[in-house]
PDB file of N, CA, C and O in Angstrom:
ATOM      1  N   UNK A   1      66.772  11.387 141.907  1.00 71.00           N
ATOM      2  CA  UNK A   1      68.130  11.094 142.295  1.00 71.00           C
ATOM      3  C   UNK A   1      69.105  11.402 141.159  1.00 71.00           C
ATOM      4  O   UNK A   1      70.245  11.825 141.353  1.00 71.00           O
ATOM      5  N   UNK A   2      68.529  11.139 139.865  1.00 85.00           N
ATOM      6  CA  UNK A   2      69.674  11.601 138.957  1.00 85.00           C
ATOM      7  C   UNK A   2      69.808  12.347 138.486  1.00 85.00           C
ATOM      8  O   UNK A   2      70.422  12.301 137.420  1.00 85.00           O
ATOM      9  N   UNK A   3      69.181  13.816 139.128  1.00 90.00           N
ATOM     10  CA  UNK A   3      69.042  15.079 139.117  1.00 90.00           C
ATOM     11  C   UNK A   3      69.749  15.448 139.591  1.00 90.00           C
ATOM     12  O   UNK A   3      70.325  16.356 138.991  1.00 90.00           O
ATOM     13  N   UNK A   4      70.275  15.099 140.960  1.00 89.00           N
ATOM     14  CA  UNK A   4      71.134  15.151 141.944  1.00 89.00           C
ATOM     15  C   UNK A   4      73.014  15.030 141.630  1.00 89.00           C
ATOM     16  O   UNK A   4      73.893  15.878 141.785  1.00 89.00           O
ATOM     17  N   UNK A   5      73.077  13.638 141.155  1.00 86.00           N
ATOM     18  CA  UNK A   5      74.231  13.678 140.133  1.00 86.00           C
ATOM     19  C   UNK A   5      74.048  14.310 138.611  1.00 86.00           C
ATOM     20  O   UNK A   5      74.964  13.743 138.016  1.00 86.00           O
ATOM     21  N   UNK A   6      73.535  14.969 137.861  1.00 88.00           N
ATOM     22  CA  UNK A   6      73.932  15.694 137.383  1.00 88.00           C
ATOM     23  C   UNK A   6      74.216  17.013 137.328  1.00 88.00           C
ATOM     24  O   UNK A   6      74.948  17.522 136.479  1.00 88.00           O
ATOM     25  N   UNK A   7      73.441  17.820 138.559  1.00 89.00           N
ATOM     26  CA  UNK A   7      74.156  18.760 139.398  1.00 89.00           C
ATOM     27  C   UNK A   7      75.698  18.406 139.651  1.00 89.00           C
ATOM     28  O   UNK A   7      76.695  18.889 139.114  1.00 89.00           O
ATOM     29  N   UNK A   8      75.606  17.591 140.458  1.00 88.00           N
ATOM     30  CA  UNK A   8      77.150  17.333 141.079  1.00 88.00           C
ATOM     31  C   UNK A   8      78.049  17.230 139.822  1.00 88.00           C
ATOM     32  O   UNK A   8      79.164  17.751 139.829  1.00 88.00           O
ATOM     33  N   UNK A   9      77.605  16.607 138.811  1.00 90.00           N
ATOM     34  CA  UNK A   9      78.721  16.392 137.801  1.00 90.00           C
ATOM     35  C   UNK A   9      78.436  17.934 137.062  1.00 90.00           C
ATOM     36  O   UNK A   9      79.505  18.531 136.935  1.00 90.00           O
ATOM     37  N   UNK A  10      77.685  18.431 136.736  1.00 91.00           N
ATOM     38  CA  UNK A  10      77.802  19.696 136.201  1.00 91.00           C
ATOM     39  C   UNK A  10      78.596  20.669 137.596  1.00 91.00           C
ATOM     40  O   UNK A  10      79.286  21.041 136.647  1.00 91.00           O
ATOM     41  N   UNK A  11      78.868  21.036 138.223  1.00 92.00           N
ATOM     42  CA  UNK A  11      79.258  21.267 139.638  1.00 92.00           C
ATOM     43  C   UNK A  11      80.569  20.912 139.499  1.00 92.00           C
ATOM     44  O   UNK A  11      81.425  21.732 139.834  1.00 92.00           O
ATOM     45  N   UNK A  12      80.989  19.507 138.931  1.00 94.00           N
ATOM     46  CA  UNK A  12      82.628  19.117 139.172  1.00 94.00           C
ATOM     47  C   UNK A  12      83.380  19.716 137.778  1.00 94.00           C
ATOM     48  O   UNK A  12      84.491  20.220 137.939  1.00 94.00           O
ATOM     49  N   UNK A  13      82.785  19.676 136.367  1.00 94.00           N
ATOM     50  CA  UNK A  13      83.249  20.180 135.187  1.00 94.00           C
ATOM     51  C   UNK A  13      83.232  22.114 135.466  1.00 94.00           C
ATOM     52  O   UNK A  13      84.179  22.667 134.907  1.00 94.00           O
ATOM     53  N   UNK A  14      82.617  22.724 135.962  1.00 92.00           N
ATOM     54  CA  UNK A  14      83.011  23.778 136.531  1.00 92.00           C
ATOM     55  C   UNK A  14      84.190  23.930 137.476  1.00 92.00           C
ATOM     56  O   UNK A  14      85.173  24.528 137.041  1.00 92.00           O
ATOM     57  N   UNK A  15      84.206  23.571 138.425  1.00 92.00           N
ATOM     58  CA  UNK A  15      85.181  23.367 139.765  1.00 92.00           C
ATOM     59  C   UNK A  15      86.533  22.882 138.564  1.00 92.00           C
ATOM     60  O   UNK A  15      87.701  23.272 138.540  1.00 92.00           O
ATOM     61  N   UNK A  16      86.010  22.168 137.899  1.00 92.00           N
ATOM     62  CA  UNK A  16      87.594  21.760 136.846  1.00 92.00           C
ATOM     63  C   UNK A  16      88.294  23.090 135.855  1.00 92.00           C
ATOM     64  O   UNK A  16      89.422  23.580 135.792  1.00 92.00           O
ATOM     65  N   UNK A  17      87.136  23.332 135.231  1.00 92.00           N
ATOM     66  CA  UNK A  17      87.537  24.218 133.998  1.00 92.00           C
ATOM     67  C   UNK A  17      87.878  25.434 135.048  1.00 92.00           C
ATOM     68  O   UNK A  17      88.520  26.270 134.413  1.00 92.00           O
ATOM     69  N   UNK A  18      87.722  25.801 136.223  1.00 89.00           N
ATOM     70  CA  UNK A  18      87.737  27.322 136.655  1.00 89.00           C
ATOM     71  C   UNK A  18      89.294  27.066 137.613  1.00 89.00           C
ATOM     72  O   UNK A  18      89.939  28.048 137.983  1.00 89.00           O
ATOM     73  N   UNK A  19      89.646  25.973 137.856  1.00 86.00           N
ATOM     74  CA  UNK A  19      90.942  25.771 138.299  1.00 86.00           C
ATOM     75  C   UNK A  19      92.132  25.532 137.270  1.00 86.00           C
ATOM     76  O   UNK A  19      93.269  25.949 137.490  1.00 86.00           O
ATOM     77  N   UNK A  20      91.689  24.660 135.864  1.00 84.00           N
ATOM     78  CA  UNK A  20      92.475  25.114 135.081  1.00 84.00           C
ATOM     79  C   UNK A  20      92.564  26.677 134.273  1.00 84.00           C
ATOM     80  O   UNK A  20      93.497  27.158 133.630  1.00 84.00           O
ATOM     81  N   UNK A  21      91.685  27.042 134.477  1.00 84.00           N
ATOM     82  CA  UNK A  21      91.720  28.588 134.030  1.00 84.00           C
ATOM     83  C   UNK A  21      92.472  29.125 135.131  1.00 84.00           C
ATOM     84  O   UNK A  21      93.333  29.886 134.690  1.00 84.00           O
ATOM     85  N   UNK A  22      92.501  29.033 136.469  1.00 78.00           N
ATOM     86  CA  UNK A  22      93.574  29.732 137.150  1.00 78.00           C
ATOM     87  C   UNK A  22      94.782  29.219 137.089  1.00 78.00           C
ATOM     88  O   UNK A  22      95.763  29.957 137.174  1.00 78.00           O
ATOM     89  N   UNK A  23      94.904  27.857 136.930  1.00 74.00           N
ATOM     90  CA  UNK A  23      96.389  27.726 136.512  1.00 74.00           C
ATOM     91  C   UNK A  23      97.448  28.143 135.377  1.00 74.00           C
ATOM     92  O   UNK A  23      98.664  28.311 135.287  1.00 74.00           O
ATOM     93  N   UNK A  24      96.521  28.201 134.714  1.00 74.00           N
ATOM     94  CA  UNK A  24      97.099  28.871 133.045  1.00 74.00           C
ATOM     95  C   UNK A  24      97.165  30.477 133.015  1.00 74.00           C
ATOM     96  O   UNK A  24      97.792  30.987 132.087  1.00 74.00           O
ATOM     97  N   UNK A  25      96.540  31.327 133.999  1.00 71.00           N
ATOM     98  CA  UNK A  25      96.438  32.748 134.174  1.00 71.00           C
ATOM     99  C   UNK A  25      97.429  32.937 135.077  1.00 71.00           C
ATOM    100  O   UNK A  25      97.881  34.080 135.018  1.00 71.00           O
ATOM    101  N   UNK A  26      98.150  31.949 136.236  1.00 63.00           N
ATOM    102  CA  UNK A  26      98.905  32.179 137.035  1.00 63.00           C
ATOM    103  C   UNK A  26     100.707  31.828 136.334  1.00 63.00           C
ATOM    104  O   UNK A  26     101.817  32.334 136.497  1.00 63.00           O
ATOM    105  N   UNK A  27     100.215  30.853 135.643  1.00 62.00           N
ATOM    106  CA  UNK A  27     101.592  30.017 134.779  1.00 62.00           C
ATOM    107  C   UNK A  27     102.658  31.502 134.020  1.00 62.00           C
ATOM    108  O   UNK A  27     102.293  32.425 133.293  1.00 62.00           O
ATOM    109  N   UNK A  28     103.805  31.222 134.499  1.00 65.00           N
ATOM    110  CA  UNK A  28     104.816  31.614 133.334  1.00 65.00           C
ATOM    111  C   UNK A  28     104.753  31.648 131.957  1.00 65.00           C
ATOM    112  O   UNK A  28     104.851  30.649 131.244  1.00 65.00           O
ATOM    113  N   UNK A  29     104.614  32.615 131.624  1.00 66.00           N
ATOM    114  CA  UNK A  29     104.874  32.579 129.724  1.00 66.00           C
ATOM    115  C   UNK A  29     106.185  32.380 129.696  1.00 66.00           C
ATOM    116  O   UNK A  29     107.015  32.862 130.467  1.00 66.00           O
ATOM    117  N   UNK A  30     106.389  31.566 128.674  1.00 75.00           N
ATOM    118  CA  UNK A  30     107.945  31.169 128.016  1.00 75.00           C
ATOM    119  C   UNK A  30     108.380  32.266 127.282  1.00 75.00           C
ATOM    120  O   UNK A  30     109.317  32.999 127.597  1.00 75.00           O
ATOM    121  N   UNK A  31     107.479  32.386 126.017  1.00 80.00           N
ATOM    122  CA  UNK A  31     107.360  33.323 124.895  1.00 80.00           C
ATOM    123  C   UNK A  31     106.693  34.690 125.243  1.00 80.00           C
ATOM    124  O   UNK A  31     105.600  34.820 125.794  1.00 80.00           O
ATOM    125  N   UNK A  32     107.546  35.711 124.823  1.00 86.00           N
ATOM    126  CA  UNK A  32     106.495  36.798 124.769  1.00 86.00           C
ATOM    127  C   UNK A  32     104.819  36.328 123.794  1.00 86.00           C
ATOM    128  O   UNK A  32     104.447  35.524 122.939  1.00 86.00           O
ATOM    129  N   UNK A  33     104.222  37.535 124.699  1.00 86.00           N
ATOM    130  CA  UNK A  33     102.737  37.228 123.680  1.00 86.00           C
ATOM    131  C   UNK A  33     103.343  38.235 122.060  1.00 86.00           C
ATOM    132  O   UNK A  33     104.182  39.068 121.717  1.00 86.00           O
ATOM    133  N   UNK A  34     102.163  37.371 121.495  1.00 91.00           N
ATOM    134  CA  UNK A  34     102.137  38.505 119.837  1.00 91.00           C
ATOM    135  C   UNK A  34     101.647  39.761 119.846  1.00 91.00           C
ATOM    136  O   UNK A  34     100.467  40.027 120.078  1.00 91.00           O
ATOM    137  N   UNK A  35     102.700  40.742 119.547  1.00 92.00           N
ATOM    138  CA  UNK A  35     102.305  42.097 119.769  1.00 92.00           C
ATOM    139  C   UNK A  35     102.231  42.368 118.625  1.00 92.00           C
ATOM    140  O   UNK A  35     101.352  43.219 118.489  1.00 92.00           O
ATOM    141  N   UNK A  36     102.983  41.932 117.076  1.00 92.00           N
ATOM    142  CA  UNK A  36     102.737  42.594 116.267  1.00 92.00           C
ATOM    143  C   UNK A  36     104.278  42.887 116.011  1.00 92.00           C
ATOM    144  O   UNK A  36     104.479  42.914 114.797  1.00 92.00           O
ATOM    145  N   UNK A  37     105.232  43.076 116.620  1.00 95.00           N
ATOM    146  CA  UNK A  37     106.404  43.496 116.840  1.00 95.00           C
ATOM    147  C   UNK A  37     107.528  41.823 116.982  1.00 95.00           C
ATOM    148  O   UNK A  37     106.975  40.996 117.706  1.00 95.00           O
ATOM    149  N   UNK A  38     108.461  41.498 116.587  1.00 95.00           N
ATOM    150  CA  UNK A  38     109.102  40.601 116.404  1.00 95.00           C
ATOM    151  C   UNK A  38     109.885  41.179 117.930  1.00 95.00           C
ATOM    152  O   UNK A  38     110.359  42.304 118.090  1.00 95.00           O
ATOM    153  N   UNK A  39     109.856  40.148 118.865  1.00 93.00           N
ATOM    154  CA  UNK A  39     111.144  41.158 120.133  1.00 93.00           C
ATOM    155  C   UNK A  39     112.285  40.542 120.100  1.00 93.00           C
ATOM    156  O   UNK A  39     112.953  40.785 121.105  1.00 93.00           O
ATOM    157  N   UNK A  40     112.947  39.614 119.112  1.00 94.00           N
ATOM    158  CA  UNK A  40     113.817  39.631 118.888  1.00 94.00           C
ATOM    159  C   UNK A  40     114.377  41.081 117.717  1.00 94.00           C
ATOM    160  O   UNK A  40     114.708  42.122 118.285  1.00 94.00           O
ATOM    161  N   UNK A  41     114.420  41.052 116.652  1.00 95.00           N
ATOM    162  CA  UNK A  41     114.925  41.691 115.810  1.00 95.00           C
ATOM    163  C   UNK A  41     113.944  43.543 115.500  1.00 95.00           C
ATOM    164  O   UNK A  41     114.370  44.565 114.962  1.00 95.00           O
ATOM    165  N   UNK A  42     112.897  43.309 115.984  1.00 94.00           N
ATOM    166  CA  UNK A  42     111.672  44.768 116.110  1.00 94.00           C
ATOM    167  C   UNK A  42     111.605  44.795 114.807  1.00 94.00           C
ATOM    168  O   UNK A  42     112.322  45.705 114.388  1.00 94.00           O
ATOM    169  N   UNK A  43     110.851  43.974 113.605  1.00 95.00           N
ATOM    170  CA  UNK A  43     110.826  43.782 112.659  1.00 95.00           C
ATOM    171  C   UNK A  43     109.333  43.514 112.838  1.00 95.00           C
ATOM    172  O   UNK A  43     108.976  42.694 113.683  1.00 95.00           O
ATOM    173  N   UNK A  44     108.319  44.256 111.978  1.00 95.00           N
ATOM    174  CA  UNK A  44     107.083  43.594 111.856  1.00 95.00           C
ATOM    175  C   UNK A  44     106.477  42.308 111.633  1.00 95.00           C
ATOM    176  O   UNK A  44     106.676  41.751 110.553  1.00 95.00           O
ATOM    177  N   UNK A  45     105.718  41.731 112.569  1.00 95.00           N
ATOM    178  CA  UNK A  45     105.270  40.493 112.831  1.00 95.00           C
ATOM    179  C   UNK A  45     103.733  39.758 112.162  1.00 95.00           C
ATOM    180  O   UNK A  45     102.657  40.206 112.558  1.00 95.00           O
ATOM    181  N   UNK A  46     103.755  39.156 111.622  1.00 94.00           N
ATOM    182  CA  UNK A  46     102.435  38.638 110.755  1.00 94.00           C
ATOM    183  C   UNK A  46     101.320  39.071 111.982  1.00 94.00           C
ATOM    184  O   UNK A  46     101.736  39.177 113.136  1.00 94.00           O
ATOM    185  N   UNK A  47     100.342  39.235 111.764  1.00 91.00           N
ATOM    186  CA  UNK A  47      98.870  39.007 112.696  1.00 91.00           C
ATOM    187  C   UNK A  47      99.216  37.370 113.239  1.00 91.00           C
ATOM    188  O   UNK A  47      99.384  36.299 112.655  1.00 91.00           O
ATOM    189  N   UNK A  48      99.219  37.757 114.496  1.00 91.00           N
ATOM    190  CA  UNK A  48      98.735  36.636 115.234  1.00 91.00           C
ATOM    191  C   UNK A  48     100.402  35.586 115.736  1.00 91.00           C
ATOM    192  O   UNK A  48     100.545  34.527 116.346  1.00 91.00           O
ATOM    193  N   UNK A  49     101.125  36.302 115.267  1.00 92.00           N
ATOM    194  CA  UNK A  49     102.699  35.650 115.625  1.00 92.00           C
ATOM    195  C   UNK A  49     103.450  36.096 115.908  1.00 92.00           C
ATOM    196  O   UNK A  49     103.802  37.114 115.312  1.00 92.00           O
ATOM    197  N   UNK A  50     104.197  35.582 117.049  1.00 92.00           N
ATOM    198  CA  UNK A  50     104.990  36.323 117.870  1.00 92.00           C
ATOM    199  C   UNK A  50     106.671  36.685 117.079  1.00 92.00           C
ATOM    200  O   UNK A  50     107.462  37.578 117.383  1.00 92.00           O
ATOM    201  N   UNK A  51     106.737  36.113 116.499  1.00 94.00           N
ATOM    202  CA  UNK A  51     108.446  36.826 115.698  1.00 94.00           C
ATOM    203  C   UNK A  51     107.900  36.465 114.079  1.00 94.00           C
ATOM    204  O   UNK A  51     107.166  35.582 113.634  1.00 94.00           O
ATOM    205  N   UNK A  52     108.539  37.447 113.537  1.00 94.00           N
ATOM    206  CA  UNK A  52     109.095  37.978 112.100  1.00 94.00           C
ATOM    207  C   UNK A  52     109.088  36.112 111.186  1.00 94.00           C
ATOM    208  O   UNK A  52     108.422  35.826 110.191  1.00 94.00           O
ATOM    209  N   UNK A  53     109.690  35.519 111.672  1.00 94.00           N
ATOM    210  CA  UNK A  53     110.600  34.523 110.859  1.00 94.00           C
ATOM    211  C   UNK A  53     111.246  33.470 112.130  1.00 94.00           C
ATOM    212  O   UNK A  53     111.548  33.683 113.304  1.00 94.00           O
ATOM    213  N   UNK A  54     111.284  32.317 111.302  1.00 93.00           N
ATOM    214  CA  UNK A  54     111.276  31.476 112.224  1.00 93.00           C
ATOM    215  C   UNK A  54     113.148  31.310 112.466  1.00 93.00           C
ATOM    216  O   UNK A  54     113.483  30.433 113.262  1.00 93.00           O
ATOM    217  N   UNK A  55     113.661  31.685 112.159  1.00 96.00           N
ATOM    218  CA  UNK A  55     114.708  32.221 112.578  1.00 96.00           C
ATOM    219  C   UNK A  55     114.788  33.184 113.333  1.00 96.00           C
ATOM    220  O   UNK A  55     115.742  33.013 114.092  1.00 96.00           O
ATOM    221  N   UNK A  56     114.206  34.238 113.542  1.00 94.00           N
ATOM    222  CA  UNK A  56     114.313  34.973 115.179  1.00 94.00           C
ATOM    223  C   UNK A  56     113.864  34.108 116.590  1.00 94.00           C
ATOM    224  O   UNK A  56     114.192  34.319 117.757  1.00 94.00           O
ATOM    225  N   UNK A  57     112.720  32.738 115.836  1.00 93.00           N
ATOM    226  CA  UNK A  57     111.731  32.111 116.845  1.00 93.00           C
ATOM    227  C   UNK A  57     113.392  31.426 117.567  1.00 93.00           C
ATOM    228  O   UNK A  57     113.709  31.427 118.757  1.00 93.00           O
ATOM    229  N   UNK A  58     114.224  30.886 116.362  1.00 93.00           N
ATOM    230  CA  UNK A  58     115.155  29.870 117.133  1.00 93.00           C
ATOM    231  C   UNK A  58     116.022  31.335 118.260  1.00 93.00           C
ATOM    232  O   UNK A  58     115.992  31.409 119.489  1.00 93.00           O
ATOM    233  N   UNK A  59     116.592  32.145 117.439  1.00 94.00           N
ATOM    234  CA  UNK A  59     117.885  32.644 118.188  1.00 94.00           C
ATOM    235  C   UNK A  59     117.058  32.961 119.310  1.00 94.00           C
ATOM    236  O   UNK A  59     117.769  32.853 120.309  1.00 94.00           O
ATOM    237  N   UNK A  60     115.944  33.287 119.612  1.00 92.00           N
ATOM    238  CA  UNK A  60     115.365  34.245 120.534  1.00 92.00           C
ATOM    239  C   UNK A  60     115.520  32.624 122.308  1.00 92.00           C
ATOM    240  O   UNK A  60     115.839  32.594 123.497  1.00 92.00           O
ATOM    241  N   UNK A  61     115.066  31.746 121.295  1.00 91.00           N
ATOM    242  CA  UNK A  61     114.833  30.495 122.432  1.00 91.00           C
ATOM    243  C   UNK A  61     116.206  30.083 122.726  1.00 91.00           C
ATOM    244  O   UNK A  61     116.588  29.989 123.892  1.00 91.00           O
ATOM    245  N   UNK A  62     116.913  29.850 121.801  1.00 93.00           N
ATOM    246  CA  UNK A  62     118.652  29.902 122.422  1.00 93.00           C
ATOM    247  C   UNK A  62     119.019  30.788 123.256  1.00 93.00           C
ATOM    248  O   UNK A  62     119.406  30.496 124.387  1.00 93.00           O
ATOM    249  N   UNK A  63     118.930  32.227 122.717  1.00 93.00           N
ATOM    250  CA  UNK A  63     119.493  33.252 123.932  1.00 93.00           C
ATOM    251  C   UNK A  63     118.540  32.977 125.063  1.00 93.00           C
ATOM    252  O   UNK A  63     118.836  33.239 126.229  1.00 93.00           O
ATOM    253  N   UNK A  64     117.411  32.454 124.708  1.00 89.00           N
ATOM    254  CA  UNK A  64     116.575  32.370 126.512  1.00 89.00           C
ATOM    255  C   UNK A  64     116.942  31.147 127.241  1.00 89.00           C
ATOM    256  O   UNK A  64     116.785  31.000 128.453  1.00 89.00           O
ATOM    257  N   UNK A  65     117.309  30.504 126.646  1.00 89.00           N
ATOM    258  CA  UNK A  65     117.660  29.132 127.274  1.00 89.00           C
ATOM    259  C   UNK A  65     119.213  29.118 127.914  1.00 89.00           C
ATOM    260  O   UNK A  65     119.724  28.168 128.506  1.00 89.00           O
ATOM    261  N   UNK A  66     119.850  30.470 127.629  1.00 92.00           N
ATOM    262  CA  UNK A  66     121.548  30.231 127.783  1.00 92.00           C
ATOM    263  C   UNK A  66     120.902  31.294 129.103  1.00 92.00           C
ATOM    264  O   UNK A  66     121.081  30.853 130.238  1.00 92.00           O
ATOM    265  N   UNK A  67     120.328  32.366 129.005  1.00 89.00           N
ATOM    266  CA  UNK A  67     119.710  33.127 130.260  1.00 89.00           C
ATOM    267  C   UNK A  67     119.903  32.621 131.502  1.00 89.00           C
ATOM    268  O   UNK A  67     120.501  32.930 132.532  1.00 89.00           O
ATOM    269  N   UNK A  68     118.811  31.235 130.848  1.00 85.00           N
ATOM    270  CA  UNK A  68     117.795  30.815 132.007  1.00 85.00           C
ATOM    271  C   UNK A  68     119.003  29.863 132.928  1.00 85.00           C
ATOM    272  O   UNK A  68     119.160  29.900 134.148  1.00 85.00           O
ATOM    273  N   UNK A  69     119.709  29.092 132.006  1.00 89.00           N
ATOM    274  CA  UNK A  69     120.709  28.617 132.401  1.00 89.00           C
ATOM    275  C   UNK A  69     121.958  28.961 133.264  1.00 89.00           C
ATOM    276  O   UNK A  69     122.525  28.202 134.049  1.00 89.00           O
ATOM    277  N   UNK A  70     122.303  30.350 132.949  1.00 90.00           N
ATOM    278  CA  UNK A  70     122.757  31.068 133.400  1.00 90.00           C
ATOM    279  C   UNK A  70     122.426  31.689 135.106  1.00 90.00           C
ATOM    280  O   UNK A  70     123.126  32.056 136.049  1.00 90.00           O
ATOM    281  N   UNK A  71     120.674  31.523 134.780  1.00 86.00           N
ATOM    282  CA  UNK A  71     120.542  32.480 135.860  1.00 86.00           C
ATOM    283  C   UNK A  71     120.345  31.196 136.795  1.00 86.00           C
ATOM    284  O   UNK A  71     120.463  31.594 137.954  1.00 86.00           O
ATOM    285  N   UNK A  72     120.080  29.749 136.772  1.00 85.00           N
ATOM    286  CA  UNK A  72     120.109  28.565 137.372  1.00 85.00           C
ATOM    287  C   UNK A  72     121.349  28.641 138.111  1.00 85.00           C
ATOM    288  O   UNK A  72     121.247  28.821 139.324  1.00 85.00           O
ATOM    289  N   UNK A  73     122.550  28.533 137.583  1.00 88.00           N
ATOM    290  CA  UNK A  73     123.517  28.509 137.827  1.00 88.00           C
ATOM    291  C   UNK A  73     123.933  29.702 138.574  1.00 88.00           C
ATOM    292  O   UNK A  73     125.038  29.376 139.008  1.00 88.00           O
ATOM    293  N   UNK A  74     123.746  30.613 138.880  1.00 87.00           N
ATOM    294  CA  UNK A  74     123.721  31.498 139.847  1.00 87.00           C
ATOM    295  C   UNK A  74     123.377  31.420 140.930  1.00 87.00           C
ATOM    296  O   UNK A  74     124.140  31.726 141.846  1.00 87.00           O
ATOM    297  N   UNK A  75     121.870  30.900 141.190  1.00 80.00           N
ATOM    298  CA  UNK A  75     121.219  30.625 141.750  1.00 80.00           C
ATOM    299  C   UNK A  75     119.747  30.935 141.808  1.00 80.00           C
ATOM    300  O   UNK A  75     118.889  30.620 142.632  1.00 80.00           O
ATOM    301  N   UNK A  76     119.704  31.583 140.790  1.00 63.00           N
ATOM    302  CA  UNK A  76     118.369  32.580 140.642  1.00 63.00           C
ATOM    303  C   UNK A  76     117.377  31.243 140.601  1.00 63.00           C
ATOM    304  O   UNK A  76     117.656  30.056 140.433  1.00 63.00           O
ATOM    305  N   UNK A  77     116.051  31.947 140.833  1.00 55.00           N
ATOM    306  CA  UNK A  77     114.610  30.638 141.042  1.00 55.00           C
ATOM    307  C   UNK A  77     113.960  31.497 139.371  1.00 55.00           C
ATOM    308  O   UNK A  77     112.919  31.109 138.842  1.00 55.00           O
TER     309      UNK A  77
END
């Protein structure tokens, strides 16, 4: 019998991890990914980080946030 539930519980930690893996593959990125390239300023980017300096990180999230705001207020989804 407790062969049985640990199937089922090995069975439910799958069924979990493979639905949060589709939620996170389906989800909106906020941030561009790290290309290597800063996309605020096109200034070379450390390995592994998405802008130059953490001053492009702010202006880049201000101008996206006045966007997004923008495009709310329009009506955009």
């Amino acid at each position: 019998m407790s062969r049985q539930f640990d199937l089922a519980s090995d069975l439910e930690q799958l069924s979990r991890e493979h639905a949060i893996e589709a939620a996170r593959t389906g989800a909106k990125r906020e941030t561009p990914a790290p290309s290597g390239t800063c996309p605020w300023c096109e200034e070379p980017a450390p390995a592994g980080a998405t802008f130059c300096a953490a001053e492009c990180a702010s202006d880049w999230q201000e101008h996206h946030a006045r966007v997004s705001r923008a495009a709310r207020i329009n009506g955009a989804k």
